[in-house]
XYZ file of C-alpha atoms in Angstrom:
693
model
C 52.349 69.128 162.504
C 54.080 65.787 161.855
C 53.532 63.127 164.468
C 55.791 60.355 165.235
C 55.111 56.925 166.654
C 56.873 55.300 169.527
C 59.729 54.144 167.256
C 60.307 57.688 165.942
C 58.902 56.918 162.504
C 56.479 59.487 160.922
C 52.953 58.307 161.171
C 51.691 57.237 157.712
C 55.180 57.105 156.042
C 54.719 53.558 154.862
C 50.959 53.484 154.526
C 51.120 53.340 150.693
C 51.836 50.114 148.836
C 55.376 49.814 147.322
C 55.662 50.597 143.541
C 55.502 47.597 141.237
C 58.462 46.392 139.110
C 56.736 47.734 136.007
C 56.516 51.218 137.383
C 60.120 51.074 138.563
C 61.295 49.813 135.241
C 59.399 52.653 133.562
C 61.038 55.134 135.837
C 64.509 53.765 135.030
C 63.774 53.782 131.337
C 62.506 57.300 131.437
C 65.532 58.507 133.464
C 67.848 56.698 131.019
C 66.112 58.522 128.095
C 66.215 61.896 129.726
C 69.710 61.846 130.991
C 71.554 59.714 128.447
C 69.821 59.328 125.100
C 68.304 62.783 124.689
C 71.514 64.648 125.608
C 73.470 62.546 123.165
C 71.026 63.334 120.369
C 70.941 66.966 121.168
C 74.677 67.112 121.167
C 74.846 65.311 117.809
C 72.240 67.684 116.434
C 74.214 70.614 117.795
C 77.413 69.416 116.142
C 75.588 69.047 112.778
C 74.173 72.551 113.169
C 77.745 73.878 113.882
C 79.092 72.101 110.873
C 76.292 73.467 108.663
C 76.980 76.932 110.058
C 80.652 76.582 109.291
C 79.948 75.403 105.703
C 77.617 78.338 105.232
C 80.257 80.713 106.561
C 82.864 79.120 104.390
C 80.818 79.496 101.159
C 79.706 83.113 101.360
C 79.358 85.095 98.227
C 82.369 87.292 99.140
C 84.644 84.318 99.661
C 83.493 82.645 96.486
C 84.203 85.736 94.482
C 87.688 85.959 96.028
C 88.435 82.380 94.973
C 87.158 83.081 91.488
C 89.314 86.207 91.231
C 92.426 84.162 92.360
C 91.729 81.533 89.773
C 91.104 83.965 86.930
C 94.174 86.064 87.810
C 96.382 83.008 87.927
C 95.016 81.964 84.605
C 95.717 85.435 83.091
C 99.125 85.867 84.540
C 100.379 82.186 84.423
C 98.037 79.660 82.991
C 97.492 81.492 79.612
C 101.228 81.621 78.908
C 101.899 78.034 80.032
C 99.011 76.727 78.010
C 99.936 78.678 74.895
C 103.542 77.622 74.819
C 102.803 74.019 75.814
C 100.394 73.773 72.934
C 103.283 74.439 70.593
C 105.483 71.529 71.923
C 107.682 70.129 69.267
C 106.306 66.532 69.431
C 102.790 67.871 68.728
C 103.596 68.980 65.178
C 107.039 67.516 64.176
C 106.759 64.746 61.617
C 110.185 63.128 61.067
C 111.274 59.579 60.416
C 112.149 57.398 63.317
C 115.479 58.077 64.788
C 115.666 61.707 63.606
C 117.297 64.263 65.953
C 116.140 67.635 64.464
C 117.659 70.914 65.312
C 115.031 73.165 66.843
C 114.999 76.912 66.165
C 112.706 79.874 66.946
C 112.294 83.118 64.922
C 111.455 86.135 67.031
C 110.303 89.302 65.232
C 109.692 92.869 66.204
C 109.822 92.965 69.977
C 110.128 96.830 69.581
C 110.565 97.792 73.271
C 108.197 100.565 74.088
C 110.001 103.935 74.659
C 109.106 107.637 74.376
C 109.098 107.300 70.582
C 106.188 104.854 70.653
C 103.399 107.012 72.163
C 104.695 110.568 72.156
C 102.739 112.894 74.447
C 101.013 110.144 76.316
C 100.516 111.255 79.936
C 101.812 109.721 83.116
C 101.164 107.113 84.281
C 99.988 105.515 80.988
C 103.443 105.308 79.493
C 105.184 103.703 82.502
C 102.301 101.182 82.843
C 102.693 100.356 79.089
C 106.410 99.846 79.503
C 105.797 97.630 82.510
C 103.220 95.387 80.979
C 104.896 95.109 77.610
C 108.217 94.073 79.136
C 106.418 91.679 81.495
C 104.630 90.054 78.578
C 107.815 89.652 76.590
C 109.713 88.275 79.594
C 107.038 85.717 80.406
C 106.698 84.481 76.855
C 110.429 84.294 76.278
C 111.033 82.537 79.554
C 108.425 79.893 78.712
C 110.197 79.295 75.447
C 113.325 78.343 77.385
C 111.683 76.231 80.039
C 109.052 74.517 77.913
C 110.400 74.465 74.301
C 114.187 74.746 75.069
C 115.247 75.697 71.533
C 118.776 75.098 70.274
C 118.873 78.453 68.398
C 116.923 81.698 68.464
C 117.108 84.291 65.667
C 115.801 87.857 66.034
C 114.486 89.356 62.815
C 115.024 93.136 63.631
C 113.233 95.979 65.248
C 114.608 95.197 68.702
C 113.846 98.747 69.794
C 111.073 101.133 68.813
C 113.072 104.349 68.673
C 116.661 103.108 68.439
C 117.262 105.114 65.249
C 116.257 108.370 67.084
C 118.818 108.332 69.881
C 121.786 110.455 69.005
C 125.409 109.230 68.971
C 128.602 111.278 69.378
C 128.695 111.896 65.648
C 124.972 111.963 64.754
C 121.756 113.645 65.876
C 118.161 112.506 65.684
C 116.249 113.473 62.554
C 113.444 114.670 64.771
C 114.101 117.697 66.952
C 111.978 116.522 69.883
C 114.285 113.416 70.366
C 117.698 115.178 70.110
C 118.146 115.380 73.867
C 118.159 111.540 73.951
C 121.692 110.352 73.467
C 123.967 107.348 73.951
C 123.092 107.066 77.645
C 119.422 106.470 76.822
C 120.330 103.950 74.064
C 122.558 102.023 76.573
C 119.678 101.990 79.030
C 117.438 100.525 76.339
C 120.149 97.884 75.439
C 120.308 96.926 79.127
C 116.555 96.653 79.234
C 116.614 94.426 76.120
C 119.321 92.229 77.830
C 117.284 91.944 81.046
C 114.404 90.516 79.060
C 116.102 88.246 76.474
C 119.806 87.661 77.301
C 119.257 87.206 81.070
C 116.495 84.657 80.619
C 118.241 82.685 77.794
C 119.331 80.127 80.404
C 116.075 79.780 82.269
C 115.754 76.196 81.042
C 119.520 75.486 81.236
C 122.563 76.018 79.129
C 123.560 72.400 78.193
C 122.950 71.369 74.560
C 120.489 68.734 73.798
C 121.911 65.271 73.003
C 123.296 65.258 69.448
C 123.362 69.055 69.124
C 126.615 71.126 69.130
C 125.329 73.769 71.549
C 122.835 76.586 72.125
C 123.014 79.857 70.237
C 121.145 83.204 70.268
C 121.662 85.567 67.319
C 120.254 89.087 67.373
C 122.413 90.965 64.829
C 119.761 91.572 62.156
C 118.608 95.236 62.310
C 115.233 96.680 61.682
C 114.120 100.008 60.418
C 113.282 101.167 63.944
C 116.856 100.289 64.939
C 118.608 102.022 62.048
C 116.212 103.809 59.831
C 115.504 102.938 56.183
C 117.531 103.643 53.014
C 118.871 107.237 53.065
C 117.588 107.650 56.573
C 120.192 105.143 57.992
C 122.939 107.090 59.811
C 126.345 105.343 59.713
C 127.050 106.200 63.361
C 123.766 104.737 64.475
C 124.460 101.572 62.473
C 127.965 101.266 63.865
C 126.673 101.541 67.401
C 124.141 98.804 66.814
C 126.721 96.547 65.155
C 129.147 97.110 68.035
C 126.648 95.693 70.545
C 124.719 93.123 68.495
C 127.051 92.092 65.650
C 127.247 92.737 61.964
C 123.928 92.785 60.226
C 125.433 90.920 57.185
C 126.516 87.443 58.270
C 126.334 83.770 57.388
C 125.784 80.856 59.768
C 125.766 77.126 59.067
C 123.232 75.490 61.393
C 121.987 71.858 61.124
C 123.378 71.532 57.577
C 121.488 74.638 56.420
C 123.064 77.971 55.501
C 121.557 81.054 57.038
C 122.305 84.306 55.225
C 121.315 87.532 57.112
C 121.103 90.690 54.910
C 121.100 94.249 56.141
C 118.316 95.121 53.635
C 117.717 98.537 55.251
C 121.135 99.853 54.252
C 120.953 98.152 50.920
C 117.642 99.915 50.119
C 119.770 103.205 49.718
C 121.280 101.637 46.581
C 120.038 103.356 43.371
C 119.155 106.610 45.068
C 121.306 109.781 44.786
C 124.826 108.665 45.462
C 126.903 111.186 47.265
C 129.670 109.774 49.294
C 127.677 109.490 52.509
C 124.980 107.507 50.785
C 127.537 105.095 49.317
C 128.829 104.529 52.765
C 125.431 103.315 53.737
C 124.930 100.580 51.097
C 128.494 99.658 50.037
C 129.063 97.234 53.010
C 126.089 95.168 52.118
C 126.837 95.072 48.345
C 130.421 93.907 49.053
C 128.947 91.155 51.259
C 126.636 90.006 48.439
C 129.450 89.922 45.882
C 131.235 87.293 47.918
C 128.169 85.498 49.202
C 128.398 82.324 47.066
C 132.049 81.811 47.713
C 131.574 82.476 51.392
C 128.787 79.824 51.496
C 131.188 77.255 49.941
C 133.892 77.971 52.454
C 131.572 77.663 55.391
C 130.204 74.379 54.048
C 133.629 72.945 53.626
C 134.629 73.975 57.090
C 131.417 72.419 58.600
C 131.977 69.114 56.702
C 135.575 68.902 57.966
C 134.422 69.453 61.569
C 131.809 66.687 61.194
C 134.538 64.369 59.900
C 136.690 65.138 62.890
C 139.229 67.322 60.989
C 140.500 70.809 61.713
C 138.244 73.544 60.342
C 140.987 74.935 58.235
C 143.902 73.076 56.472
C 147.422 73.961 57.729
C 149.220 77.052 56.542
C 151.808 76.525 53.708
C 155.487 76.416 54.901
C 156.948 79.231 52.785
C 157.897 82.765 53.389
C 155.509 85.611 52.667
C 157.021 88.960 51.690
C 156.077 91.937 53.833
C 154.405 93.695 50.899
C 152.194 90.595 50.294
C 151.231 90.084 53.887
C 148.206 92.471 53.729
C 146.716 90.568 50.794
C 147.429 87.079 52.244
C 144.390 84.914 53.050
C 143.670 82.030 55.268
C 144.084 78.676 53.488
C 140.855 76.957 52.603
C 140.033 73.517 51.255
C 138.986 73.573 47.620
C 137.201 70.269 47.321
C 133.864 70.331 45.654
C 130.898 70.251 47.927
C 127.100 70.529 47.485
C 125.357 73.608 48.881
C 123.245 73.175 51.903
C 119.668 74.457 51.664
C 119.908 78.249 51.942
C 117.657 80.301 54.213
C 117.544 84.067 53.750
C 116.932 86.394 56.665
C 115.787 89.987 55.999
C 113.810 92.380 58.136
C 111.880 93.931 55.232
C 109.933 91.290 53.231
C 110.814 90.526 49.658
C 108.945 92.266 46.804
C 105.694 90.767 45.557
C 103.062 92.083 43.169
C 100.323 94.095 44.918
C 97.424 91.957 46.147
C 99.470 88.749 46.629
C 97.477 86.943 49.339
C 99.155 85.996 52.623
C 97.148 82.920 53.484
C 94.617 81.909 56.105
C 96.875 82.512 59.082
C 96.923 86.199 58.729
C 95.076 87.586 61.727
C 94.264 91.233 61.027
C 93.003 90.826 57.457
C 91.964 87.172 56.874
C 91.398 85.970 53.274
C 88.348 87.226 51.303
C 85.971 84.280 51.018
C 85.956 83.061 47.359
C 82.722 82.375 45.481
C 81.151 78.984 46.263
C 83.036 76.185 44.781
C 85.957 78.397 43.630
C 89.602 78.096 44.779
C 91.112 80.909 46.995
C 91.587 84.212 45.290
C 94.908 84.757 43.577
C 94.617 88.526 44.059
C 93.346 89.682 47.471
C 94.193 93.213 48.461
C 92.467 92.688 51.823
C 94.719 89.729 52.763
C 98.020 91.062 51.236
C 100.872 93.196 52.488
C 100.331 96.618 50.991
C 103.171 97.643 48.668
C 103.931 101.135 49.824
C 106.305 103.166 52.032
C 106.699 106.293 54.058
C 109.018 108.067 56.501
C 111.728 105.613 57.523
C 109.865 102.567 56.417
C 108.880 100.494 53.318
C 106.522 97.477 53.557
C 108.447 95.416 50.954
C 111.816 95.757 49.220
C 112.162 97.168 45.772
C 111.787 94.662 42.913
C 115.425 95.260 41.676
C 116.909 94.868 45.084
C 114.941 91.612 45.734
C 116.100 90.146 42.394
C 119.758 91.199 43.056
C 119.675 89.432 46.492
C 118.187 86.207 45.093
C 120.732 86.087 42.252
C 123.837 86.836 44.354
C 123.001 84.605 47.311
C 121.733 81.786 45.094
C 119.913 78.573 45.821
C 117.482 80.178 48.310
C 114.749 77.867 49.357
C 113.294 79.706 52.354
C 113.133 83.315 53.482
C 112.052 84.631 56.917
C 111.305 88.286 57.487
C 109.559 90.612 59.989
C 108.467 94.307 59.905
C 104.724 93.602 59.091
C 103.819 92.418 62.602
C 101.335 89.881 61.238
C 101.811 86.500 59.689
C 102.205 86.118 55.893
C 103.242 83.148 53.819
C 104.084 83.644 50.218
C 105.725 81.452 47.466
C 107.906 83.586 45.215
C 108.177 81.799 41.831
C 109.732 84.743 39.954
C 113.194 84.701 41.626
C 116.142 82.407 41.334
C 115.844 79.721 43.984
C 116.928 76.200 44.881
C 113.632 74.613 43.907
C 110.068 75.627 42.902
C 110.456 79.130 44.297
C 111.364 80.977 47.478
C 108.943 80.169 50.206
C 108.823 83.254 52.510
C 107.289 83.464 55.914
C 106.806 86.922 57.556
C 106.867 86.294 61.277
C 104.383 87.869 63.670
C 105.469 90.351 66.227
C 106.117 88.875 69.684
C 104.812 92.030 71.370
C 101.121 92.592 72.243
C 101.543 96.339 71.673
C 102.219 96.073 67.874
C 98.656 96.026 66.609
C 97.942 92.178 66.759
C 95.735 90.636 69.442
C 97.583 87.352 69.181
C 101.367 87.831 69.023
C 103.475 84.861 67.978
C 106.681 83.287 66.812
C 107.583 80.787 64.244
C 109.117 77.429 65.273
C 111.432 75.743 62.789
C 112.508 72.100 62.968
C 115.446 71.108 60.711
C 116.700 67.681 59.889
C 119.252 67.244 57.020
C 121.774 64.369 57.337
C 124.453 64.646 54.664
C 127.419 62.622 53.341
C 131.038 63.789 53.213
C 130.327 66.000 50.179
C 127.175 67.650 51.605
C 124.672 65.675 49.663
C 121.413 65.140 51.494
C 120.825 61.501 52.651
C 117.122 61.948 52.895
C 116.880 62.123 49.101
C 114.885 65.348 48.973
C 116.656 68.576 49.983
C 113.374 70.508 49.716
C 111.870 68.666 52.757
C 114.418 69.411 55.436
C 112.448 72.104 57.251
C 109.131 72.006 59.049
C 107.558 75.147 60.393
C 104.817 75.981 62.911
C 103.180 79.238 63.947
C 103.001 79.464 67.750
C 100.430 81.963 69.016
C 100.828 83.655 72.381
C 98.043 84.867 74.755
C 95.744 87.748 73.973
C 96.789 90.301 76.567
C 94.090 92.763 75.604
C 91.496 89.946 75.932
C 92.902 89.149 79.345
C 92.367 92.792 80.478
C 88.863 92.689 79.044
C 88.259 89.468 81.055
C 89.329 91.230 84.185
C 87.056 94.085 83.384
C 84.004 91.918 82.755
C 84.715 89.942 85.954
C 84.904 93.191 87.912
C 81.524 94.261 86.442
C 80.016 90.836 87.380
C 81.442 91.078 90.886
C 80.056 94.602 91.317
C 76.571 93.480 90.113
C 76.495 90.431 92.397
C 77.609 92.351 95.474
C 75.109 95.081 94.643
C 72.298 92.463 94.555
C 73.564 91.014 97.830
C 73.631 94.449 99.496
C 69.987 94.972 98.444
C 68.918 91.541 99.762
C 70.552 92.277 103.056
C 68.944 95.733 103.236
C 65.438 94.324 102.670
C 66.010 91.420 105.094
C 65.962 88.557 102.683
C 69.393 87.260 103.756
C 71.452 87.901 106.875
C 74.920 89.361 106.810
C 78.169 88.193 108.468
C 79.462 91.834 108.528
C 78.787 93.957 111.613
C 76.113 96.518 111.081
C 76.364 98.359 114.399
C 79.043 99.202 116.840
C 76.754 99.036 119.926
C 77.649 96.665 122.885
C 76.548 93.040 122.485
C 74.957 93.003 126.032
C 73.215 95.982 127.759
C 75.035 97.510 130.715
C 71.932 98.796 132.560
C 68.180 98.871 132.664
C 67.046 102.284 131.428
C 63.607 101.918 132.947
C 64.795 102.415 136.543
C 66.345 105.696 137.580
C 69.449 106.026 139.672
C 67.366 107.676 142.430
C 65.484 104.354 142.859
C 68.832 102.511 143.284
C 69.806 105.046 145.992
C 66.592 104.670 147.781
C 66.848 100.910 147.816
C 70.294 101.214 149.376
C 69.405 103.784 151.928
C 66.316 101.764 152.912
C 68.532 98.867 153.882
C 71.107 101.075 155.836
C 70.261 104.833 156.064
C 73.501 105.641 157.788
C 75.760 104.021 155.238
C 77.328 105.611 152.119
C 75.863 104.064 149.046
C 77.806 103.231 145.907
C 75.502 105.607 144.069
C 76.186 108.692 146.136
C 79.125 110.520 147.525
C 79.090 112.414 150.866
C 80.739 115.355 149.155
C 77.972 115.510 146.627
C 74.926 114.577 148.614
C 73.218 117.720 147.554
C 73.153 116.491 144.023
C 71.110 113.464 144.786
C 67.887 115.045 143.675
C 69.436 115.935 140.422
C 70.799 112.458 140.067
C 67.379 110.981 140.630
C 66.077 112.759 137.623
C 68.452 110.972 135.317
C 67.617 107.893 133.410
C 68.782 104.379 134.141
C 72.439 104.824 133.368
C 75.173 102.651 134.844
C 76.825 104.376 137.844
C 80.443 103.298 138.040
C 82.279 103.360 141.400
C 85.937 104.269 141.919
C 88.312 101.894 143.554
C 87.796 103.623 146.911
C 84.052 103.277 146.628
C 84.370 99.488 146.141
C 85.347 99.097 149.809
C 82.476 97.902 151.852
C 81.303 100.819 153.988
C 77.829 99.240 154.221
C 76.626 95.874 155.378
C 76.106 93.085 152.831
C 72.533 93.214 153.820
C 72.195 96.602 152.138
C 72.431 94.913 148.734
C 69.427 92.800 149.737
C 71.110 89.649 148.551
C 69.899 87.786 151.676
C 66.519 88.600 153.262
C 66.763 90.002 156.760
C 64.017 90.117 159.398
C 65.662 93.234 160.851
C 64.999 95.291 157.769
C 61.762 96.356 156.256
C 60.859 94.765 152.909
C 61.920 96.849 150.005
C 59.481 98.722 147.909
C 58.114 97.371 144.674
C 60.181 99.745 142.601
C 63.416 98.738 144.217
C 62.738 95.016 144.790
C 63.462 94.369 141.109
C 67.081 95.505 141.635
C 67.823 93.546 144.874
C 70.052 91.409 142.633
C 73.110 92.580 140.653
C 72.263 94.482 137.516
C 73.738 91.733 135.281
C 70.693 89.546 136.237
C 68.656 91.965 134.187
C 70.710 91.946 130.995
C 68.547 92.140 127.941
C 65.907 94.432 129.339
C 65.799 97.801 127.578
C 62.671 99.296 128.857
C 60.281 101.556 126.844
C 61.169 103.683 123.861
C 60.864 106.808 125.911
C 63.409 105.482 128.374
C 65.692 104.503 125.550
C 65.545 107.945 124.108
C 66.376 109.410 127.498
C 69.256 106.956 127.841
C 70.719 107.900 124.409
C 70.931 111.531 125.477
C 72.499 110.778 128.819
C 76.057 111.544 129.956
C 77.500 109.320 132.573
C 79.503 110.882 135.352
C 82.039 108.689 136.978
C 82.779 109.638 140.575
C 85.591 108.674 142.810
C 85.512 108.909 146.590
C 85.138 112.668 146.586
C 86.238 113.916 143.127
C 85.007 113.526 139.603
C 87.305 111.207 137.660
C 86.084 111.472 133.997
C 83.055 111.707 131.801
C 82.108 109.888 128.619
C 79.135 109.661 126.330
C 77.387 106.328 126.612
C 75.367 106.835 123.407
C 75.459 103.727 121.167
C 75.429 104.144 117.458
C 72.200 103.474 115.701
C 71.853 100.434 113.480
C 72.392 101.018 109.796
C 69.232 100.907 107.795
C 68.093 101.616 104.247
C 70.414 103.198 101.870
C 73.113 103.542 104.658
C 73.045 99.735 105.169
C 73.129 98.989 101.442
C 76.130 101.241 100.795
C 77.932 99.883 103.838
C 77.379 96.267 102.668
C 78.430 97.063 99.118
C 81.510 99.030 100.087
C 82.668 96.552 102.721
C 82.213 93.395 100.581
C 83.715 95.008 97.511
C 86.677 96.239 99.417
C 87.347 92.646 100.740
C 87.228 91.185 97.261
C 89.403 93.876 95.825
C 92.085 93.751 98.545
C 92.399 89.970 98.375
C 92.482 90.036 94.618
C 95.040 92.858 94.370
C 97.396 91.212 96.896
C 97.373 88.019 94.784
C 97.783 90.023 91.485
C 100.721 92.036 92.710
C 102.389 88.904 93.971
C 101.954 87.288 90.490
C 103.459 90.375 88.796
C 106.293 90.621 91.372
C 107.216 86.961 90.720
C 107.214 87.584 86.960
């Protein structure tokens, strides 16, 4: 009992001595540390922990693999093409005198668009996928030529299609029975496909000519044996169809003071065989062209020089009458002044004849040169490195010796020749034919398609610079050095696919290792391994009967939330159930009992609750985290919760949580989930790159 003095002050309240300044200062310092410094340090430490957690979440194995896939896919679908074409930039290999403005040209050989003739019998979907990826490869490479290299002229060297010779016309049928149901409609579809790849993207880099150049030109009239056939296999109707859409296979072009002579060597190869009328119709057009080749070259050179001098290409017509009977034989007037021939460049799909075993040089990919003995020069006869001199159905690897000599003599002054057909690179100097110098230097151009048997497709870049005077004489002093060439290699598409395959194998292996580490508990996972609730909804160690007893003890006459008057007879059955959460209906939530029945506030008018029920005198959320014994948990997992309204059953549900994944189940779940995330993210990026070309 506290006593007070006469002044109302508790006795002994100020009996102790006041605290010293040192003690008070210590108390202030301690309070400052506890309530200012330590919370600030803990907050900073918490921030650092959160940042470290975010970094760890950011650099998980799955996310790192996704980024790696994105980088590798971009390299394979974009970077490889950009890098390959940029490595061929003109200024990296051109070597002209200062002030030169060379004309830049690209030779493209053997695109051979894949069609049913290429892989007959190949099942779906391999053929459509081959079409898609081959066209995509050609489109990407060709578009980079326009945007990066921006050539002034592009020449195609034949074999534009793979089965063009097989598709019937109105007057012809395919030599092979299985292709006879393909007709003009299919050929026109292939022509449109060719145009979508090459003609449509010709202007990707622009259409304006470079400074000092007359304009940009694309020439695709030279046919290949897959377009027309070979020798007697050429059908006139098929050739006429090709010429109608691409132009005459026999033509001359003067470009950058060089004369380009294109020869339909396929039709010419029928010369010398049995000569019924239909065979003569095949080769006669080309022989007539060759007979007039030298004079035609002179006329074109004169016209070009007149244009360079600012004159009209042709002199005016004579002012005299022409009789009607002489009108058909009348010719356009031409200048007849003497001019010097420009360097002549021969274009033919089939390479010129050479003796068997003539080596093709070190740039041949499929069969590189045979190493010579130590200290010896390269072999002069190398069957391994050479183009085989042979032929077969609708093809011949090289032209006949007689036809090659006839072309060289009638065209005359040939310095360079470019051909296709072989699909691989080959460079040969022909010294046995009439030429404009020390022989005809022939380059067989690689195929531009990755489906033609070479891992590294390519094109040949040509830079030409030949300033001349009014008579066509070269001002550089050496007409044999007016051309520079460069082999431009394109990406290895098969190697790209192999890279994707190896990366997938590495991805699978890493994710499998990760899944095993998660299974054995060496690392934690950020993926959910169970679908159970994060917090418990009840304490399974206490039965619903105990809850009812606790409520009835506080107010026996009241209706408890855990019982219903209509179902009071079931209370004994309910008391046998485990500790499941009893959910009340909206009507049951109305207070029909006093607040004291929940035992939230002790009351002197009520007896103290029993030990079993005293634990639940507070709301059940106060006991979150308590699961009870394993026996109670097993009983809880097998329990069905009945949800009652005021007097009727509303619904039932199973409150059985799923078990945590363990062992093999956890490993497969982790592997499947992580691999699916990587694949989905990678495929979305990959298809976007394909869709954007």
